[in-house]
Amino acid sequence: MVEGKIVEKGEGFIKMDFKGVELTYWEDEIDRVEEDGESQYNVSAPSISPAMTADIDETRKYFAAGNYSAAIPYLNNILKSNPESVVAYLSLAICYYNMQEYQQALNQLRESSRINPGNYPSLIYYWLVYDKLGQKGKAQEALSESIKALKKTSPTKDNLLLLQVLEKIAE
């Protein structure tokens, strides 16, 4: 049994957020889905291995400490188990961005966007990376795309505040 928030239901699959990592389960892997509270779900499916849980915990610990280079091996381990994790690719991009390895950050953002093209956090990081690289045209385009993507999300308080900030920057 895996517990987490369902972030996407698609044709024959379900994506869940487990401790900040997006996991994809296919229809033939899922026995049942039970609602447990407002947005928590229990999915009867193959469990997340203790090793992957440990990798997630270590990644979070290193992120909190700002030790991005130490988080990279754990994120790579997560991707070995779940190669379609948008969150893991985005997290790698954030690591490389903070280490000022902008080309590596772009490589990870491309993978994140390949899996989920409309992911606004990835688009925001495209904007930041292109800006650091001095590619102002691409940075502006990424900022516009992130605003468009954010407008398509749930109008939560945080999303609306972020949208206001991005629109102000884009002026």
PDB file of C-alpha atoms in Angstrom:
ATOM      1  CA  MET A   1       0.000   0.000   0.000  1.00  0.00           C
ATOM      2  CA  VAL A   2       1.377   3.397  -1.032  1.00  0.00           C
ATOM      3  CA  GLU A   3       0.029   6.629   0.445  1.00  0.00           C
ATOM      4  CA  GLY A   4       0.228   9.920  -1.374  1.00  0.00           C
ATOM      5  CA  LYS A   5      -1.578  12.627  -3.272  1.00  0.00           C
ATOM      6  CA  ILE A   6      -2.828  11.856  -6.765  1.00  0.00           C
ATOM      7  CA  VAL A   7      -1.441  14.544  -9.067  1.00  0.00           C
ATOM      8  CA  GLU A   8      -2.734  13.184 -12.367  1.00  0.00           C
ATOM      9  CA  LYS A   9      -5.133  10.525 -13.596  1.00  0.00           C
ATOM     10  CA  GLY A  10      -4.703   9.549 -17.202  1.00  0.00           C
ATOM     11  CA  GLU A  11      -5.725   6.887 -19.661  1.00  0.00           C
ATOM     12  CA  GLY A  12      -4.601   3.727 -17.898  1.00  0.00           C
ATOM     13  CA  PHE A  13      -2.297   5.339 -15.330  1.00  0.00           C
ATOM     14  CA  ILE A  14      -2.184   7.383 -12.169  1.00  0.00           C
ATOM     15  CA  LYS A  15       0.602   9.687 -10.945  1.00  0.00           C
ATOM     16  CA  MET A  16       1.084  10.135  -7.217  1.00  0.00           C
ATOM     17  CA  ASP A  17       3.190  12.447  -5.110  1.00  0.00           C
ATOM     18  CA  PHE A  18       5.063  10.380  -2.538  1.00  0.00           C
ATOM     19  CA  LYS A  19       7.223  12.558  -0.279  1.00  0.00           C
ATOM     20  CA  GLY A  20       7.716  15.068  -3.084  1.00  0.00           C
ATOM     21  CA  VAL A  21       8.561  12.472  -5.733  1.00  0.00           C
ATOM     22  CA  GLU A  22       6.122  11.784  -8.541  1.00  0.00           C
ATOM     23  CA  LEU A  23       5.477   8.073  -9.079  1.00  0.00           C
ATOM     24  CA  THR A  24       3.590   6.608 -12.027  1.00  0.00           C
ATOM     25  CA  TYR A  25       1.487   3.478 -11.607  1.00  0.00           C
ATOM     26  CA  TRP A  26      -0.085   1.757 -14.590  1.00  0.00           C
ATOM     27  CA  GLU A  27      -3.596   0.319 -14.534  1.00  0.00           C
ATOM     28  CA  ASP A  28      -2.371  -3.275 -14.408  1.00  0.00           C
ATOM     29  CA  GLU A  29      -0.301  -2.491 -11.296  1.00  0.00           C
ATOM     30  CA  ILE A  30      -3.147  -0.942  -9.298  1.00  0.00           C
ATOM     31  CA  ASP A  31      -5.429  -3.131  -7.236  1.00  0.00           C
ATOM     32  CA  ARG A  32      -7.540  -0.308  -5.801  1.00  0.00           C
ATOM     33  CA  VAL A  33      -7.502   3.379  -4.866  1.00  0.00           C
ATOM     34  CA  GLU A  34      -9.001   4.492  -1.557  1.00  0.00           C
ATOM     35  CA  GLU A  35      -9.649   8.085  -0.552  1.00  0.00           C
ATOM     36  CA  ASP A  36      -8.272   8.834   2.902  1.00  0.00           C
ATOM     37  CA  GLY A  37      -9.131  12.433   3.785  1.00  0.00           C
ATOM     38  CA  GLU A  38      -9.332  15.407   1.444  1.00  0.00           C
ATOM     39  CA  SER A  39      -6.425  14.695  -0.866  1.00  0.00           C
ATOM     40  CA  GLN A  40      -4.619  11.673   0.551  1.00  0.00           C
ATOM     41  CA  TYR A  41      -5.055   8.387  -1.230  1.00  0.00           C
ATOM     42  CA  ASN A  42      -3.981   4.856  -0.562  1.00  0.00           C
ATOM     43  CA  VAL A  43      -3.080   2.924  -3.670  1.00  0.00           C
ATOM     44  CA  SER A  44      -2.753  -0.807  -3.558  1.00  0.00           C
ATOM     45  CA  ALA A  45       0.187  -1.184  -5.882  1.00  0.00           C
ATOM     46  CA  PRO A  46       3.798  -2.250  -5.745  1.00  0.00           C
ATOM     47  CA  SER A  47       5.359  -0.626  -2.721  1.00  0.00           C
ATOM     48  CA  ILE A  48       8.132   1.876  -2.873  1.00  0.00           C
ATOM     49  CA  SER A  49      11.279   0.119  -1.850  1.00  0.00           C
ATOM     50  CA  PRO A  50      12.921   1.018   1.442  1.00  0.00           C
ATOM     51  CA  ALA A  51      15.973   2.067  -0.595  1.00  0.00           C
ATOM     52  CA  MET A  52      13.922   4.556  -2.626  1.00  0.00           C
ATOM     53  CA  THR A  53      12.303   5.907   0.546  1.00  0.00           C
ATOM     54  CA  ALA A  54      15.791   6.378   2.009  1.00  0.00           C
ATOM     55  CA  ASP A  55      16.933   8.161  -1.177  1.00  0.00           C
ATOM     56  CA  ILE A  56      13.962  10.528  -0.954  1.00  0.00           C
ATOM     57  CA  ASP A  57      14.692  11.250   2.712  1.00  0.00           C
ATOM     58  CA  GLU A  58      18.393  11.882   2.015  1.00  0.00           C
ATOM     59  CA  THR A  59      17.563  14.171  -0.900  1.00  0.00           C
ATOM     60  CA  ARG A  60      15.230  16.237   1.272  1.00  0.00           C
ATOM     61  CA  LYS A  61      17.858  16.453   4.015  1.00  0.00           C
ATOM     62  CA  TYR A  62      20.551  17.708   1.630  1.00  0.00           C
ATOM     63  CA  PHE A  63      18.171  20.162  -0.044  1.00  0.00           C
ATOM     64  CA  ALA A  64      17.224  21.616   3.347  1.00  0.00           C
ATOM     65  CA  ALA A  65      20.932  22.064   4.153  1.00  0.00           C
ATOM     66  CA  GLY A  66      21.653  23.613   0.740  1.00  0.00           C
ATOM     67  CA  ASN A  67      24.101  20.787  -0.028  1.00  0.00           C
ATOM     68  CA  TYR A  68      22.986  20.251  -3.610  1.00  0.00           C
ATOM     69  CA  SER A  69      25.987  18.259  -4.802  1.00  0.00           C
ATOM     70  CA  ALA A  70      25.327  15.671  -2.083  1.00  0.00           C
ATOM     71  CA  ALA A  71      21.684  15.316  -3.211  1.00  0.00           C
ATOM     72  CA  ILE A  72      22.570  14.435  -6.825  1.00  0.00           C
ATOM     73  CA  PRO A  73      23.489  10.745  -6.306  1.00  0.00           C
ATOM     74  CA  TYR A  74      20.237  10.156  -4.414  1.00  0.00           C
ATOM     75  CA  LEU A  75      18.190  11.821  -7.153  1.00  0.00           C
ATOM     76  CA  ASN A  76      19.939   9.655  -9.746  1.00  0.00           C
ATOM     77  CA  ASN A  77      19.037   6.575  -7.679  1.00  0.00           C
ATOM     78  CA  ILE A  78      15.398   7.699  -7.648  1.00  0.00           C
ATOM     79  CA  LEU A  79      15.480   8.051 -11.444  1.00  0.00           C
ATOM     80  CA  LYS A  80      16.837   4.511 -11.801  1.00  0.00           C
ATOM     81  CA  SER A  81      13.713   3.266 -10.007  1.00  0.00           C
ATOM     82  CA  ASN A  82      11.316   5.776 -11.560  1.00  0.00           C
ATOM     83  CA  PRO A  83      12.729   7.192 -14.815  1.00  0.00           C
ATOM     84  CA  GLU A  84       9.580   9.245 -15.488  1.00  0.00           C
ATOM     85  CA  SER A  85       9.777  11.332 -12.309  1.00  0.00           C
ATOM     86  CA  VAL A  86       9.307  14.972 -13.274  1.00  0.00           C
ATOM     87  CA  VAL A  87      10.070  15.981  -9.687  1.00  0.00           C
ATOM     88  CA  ALA A  88      13.412  14.144  -9.665  1.00  0.00           C
ATOM     89  CA  TYR A  89      14.509  15.756 -12.953  1.00  0.00           C
ATOM     90  CA  LEU A  90      13.381  19.173 -11.736  1.00  0.00           C
ATOM     91  CA  SER A  91      15.199  18.617  -8.443  1.00  0.00           C
ATOM     92  CA  LEU A  92      18.372  17.756 -10.353  1.00  0.00           C
ATOM     93  CA  ALA A  93      17.943  20.940 -12.391  1.00  0.00           C
ATOM     94  CA  ILE A  94      17.610  22.930  -9.170  1.00  0.00           C
ATOM     95  CA  CYS A  95      20.777  21.305  -7.826  1.00  0.00           C
ATOM     96  CA  TYR A  96      22.753  22.200 -10.943  1.00  0.00           C
ATOM     97  CA  TYR A  97      21.265  25.708 -11.035  1.00  0.00           C
ATOM     98  CA  ASN A  98      22.366  26.350  -7.459  1.00  0.00           C
ATOM     99  CA  MET A  99      25.809  24.947  -8.275  1.00  0.00           C
ATOM    100  CA  GLN A 100      25.940  27.364 -11.259  1.00  0.00           C
ATOM    101  CA  GLU A 101      26.161  24.464 -13.723  1.00  0.00           C
ATOM    102  CA  TYR A 102      23.562  25.947 -16.032  1.00  0.00           C
ATOM    103  CA  GLN A 103      24.047  23.639 -19.020  1.00  0.00           C
ATOM    104  CA  GLN A 104      23.514  20.600 -16.776  1.00  0.00           C
ATOM    105  CA  ALA A 105      20.423  22.315 -15.362  1.00  0.00           C
ATOM    106  CA  LEU A 106      19.066  22.754 -18.907  1.00  0.00           C
ATOM    107  CA  ASN A 107      19.655  19.064 -19.646  1.00  0.00           C
ATOM    108  CA  GLN A 108      17.563  18.065 -16.625  1.00  0.00           C
ATOM    109  CA  LEU A 109      14.846  20.590 -17.476  1.00  0.00           C
ATOM    110  CA  ARG A 110      14.597  19.101 -20.972  1.00  0.00           C
ATOM    111  CA  GLU A 111      13.936  15.678 -19.427  1.00  0.00           C
ATOM    112  CA  SER A 112      11.356  17.135 -17.058  1.00  0.00           C
ATOM    113  CA  SER A 113       9.632  18.905 -19.968  1.00  0.00           C
ATOM    114  CA  ARG A 114       9.741  15.785 -22.133  1.00  0.00           C
ATOM    115  CA  ILE A 115       7.636  14.007 -19.513  1.00  0.00           C
ATOM    116  CA  ASN A 116       5.368  16.936 -18.623  1.00  0.00           C
ATOM    117  CA  PRO A 117       5.663  19.863 -21.071  1.00  0.00           C
ATOM    118  CA  GLY A 118       3.324  22.167 -19.142  1.00  0.00           C
ATOM    119  CA  ASN A 119       5.030  21.839 -15.761  1.00  0.00           C
ATOM    120  CA  TYR A 120       5.243  25.462 -14.614  1.00  0.00           C
ATOM    121  CA  PRO A 121       8.042  24.944 -12.034  1.00  0.00           C
ATOM    122  CA  SER A 122      10.238  23.575 -14.834  1.00  0.00           C
ATOM    123  CA  LEU A 123       9.309  26.522 -17.042  1.00  0.00           C
ATOM    124  CA  ILE A 124      10.213  28.950 -14.264  1.00  0.00           C
ATOM    125  CA  TYR A 125      13.632  27.330 -13.954  1.00  0.00           C
ATOM    126  CA  TYR A 126      14.094  27.552 -17.734  1.00  0.00           C
ATOM    127  CA  TRP A 127      13.542  31.289 -17.328  1.00  0.00           C
ATOM    128  CA  LEU A 128      16.075  31.520 -14.480  1.00  0.00           C
ATOM    129  CA  VAL A 129      18.711  29.433 -16.296  1.00  0.00           C
ATOM    130  CA  TYR A 130      18.377  31.290 -19.601  1.00  0.00           C
ATOM    131  CA  ASP A 131      18.607  34.567 -17.712  1.00  0.00           C
ATOM    132  CA  LYS A 132      21.852  33.439 -16.030  1.00  0.00           C
ATOM    133  CA  LEU A 133      23.207  32.383 -19.431  1.00  0.00           C
ATOM    134  CA  GLY A 134      22.412  35.849 -20.799  1.00  0.00           C
ATOM    135  CA  GLN A 135      19.897  34.469 -23.310  1.00  0.00           C
ATOM    136  CA  LYS A 136      17.299  37.165 -22.680  1.00  0.00           C
ATOM    137  CA  GLY A 137      14.982  36.208 -25.563  1.00  0.00           C
ATOM    138  CA  LYS A 138      14.723  32.599 -24.423  1.00  0.00           C
ATOM    139  CA  ALA A 139      14.375  33.756 -20.816  1.00  0.00           C
ATOM    140  CA  GLN A 140      11.443  36.012 -21.734  1.00  0.00           C
ATOM    141  CA  GLU A 141       9.806  33.219 -23.736  1.00  0.00           C
ATOM    142  CA  ALA A 142      10.166  30.804 -20.796  1.00  0.00           C
ATOM    143  CA  LEU A 143       8.699  33.398 -18.434  1.00  0.00           C
ATOM    144  CA  SER A 144       5.682  33.856 -20.737  1.00  0.00           C
ATOM    145  CA  GLU A 145       5.219  30.081 -21.001  1.00  0.00           C
ATOM    146  CA  SER A 146       5.415  29.679 -17.218  1.00  0.00           C
ATOM    147  CA  ILE A 147       2.704  32.322 -16.790  1.00  0.00           C
ATOM    148  CA  LYS A 148       0.468  30.544 -19.333  1.00  0.00           C
ATOM    149  CA  ALA A 149       1.035  27.183 -17.608  1.00  0.00           C
ATOM    150  CA  LEU A 150       0.397  28.633 -14.167  1.00  0.00           C
ATOM    151  CA  LYS A 151      -2.924  30.110 -15.347  1.00  0.00           C
ATOM    152  CA  LYS A 152      -4.058  26.558 -16.179  1.00  0.00           C
ATOM    153  CA  THR A 153      -3.468  25.279 -12.628  1.00  0.00           C
ATOM    154  CA  SER A 154      -5.810  25.304  -9.654  1.00  0.00           C
ATOM    155  CA  PRO A 155      -6.319  28.862  -8.425  1.00  0.00           C
ATOM    156  CA  THR A 156      -4.834  28.270  -4.974  1.00  0.00           C
ATOM    157  CA  LYS A 157      -3.628  31.174  -2.872  1.00  0.00           C
ATOM    158  CA  ASP A 158       0.028  30.265  -3.546  1.00  0.00           C
ATOM    159  CA  ASN A 159      -0.520  29.882  -7.289  1.00  0.00           C
ATOM    160  CA  LEU A 160      -2.333  33.209  -7.529  1.00  0.00           C
ATOM    161  CA  LEU A 161       0.419  34.975  -5.588  1.00  0.00           C
ATOM    162  CA  LEU A 162       3.118  33.422  -7.774  1.00  0.00           C
ATOM    163  CA  LEU A 163       1.159  34.403 -10.881  1.00  0.00           C
ATOM    164  CA  GLN A 164       0.981  38.031  -9.700  1.00  0.00           C
ATOM    165  CA  VAL A 165       4.738  38.087  -9.069  1.00  0.00           C
ATOM    166  CA  LEU A 166       5.581  36.564 -12.463  1.00  0.00           C
ATOM    167  CA  GLU A 167       3.218  38.911 -14.309  1.00  0.00           C
ATOM    168  CA  LYS A 168       4.800  41.885 -12.545  1.00  0.00           C
ATOM    169  CA  ILE A 169       8.285  40.691 -13.564  1.00  0.00           C
ATOM    170  CA  ALA A 170       7.106  40.196 -17.154  1.00  0.00           C
ATOM    171  CA  GLU A 171       5.911  43.826 -17.453  1.00  0.00           C
TER     172      GLU A 171
END
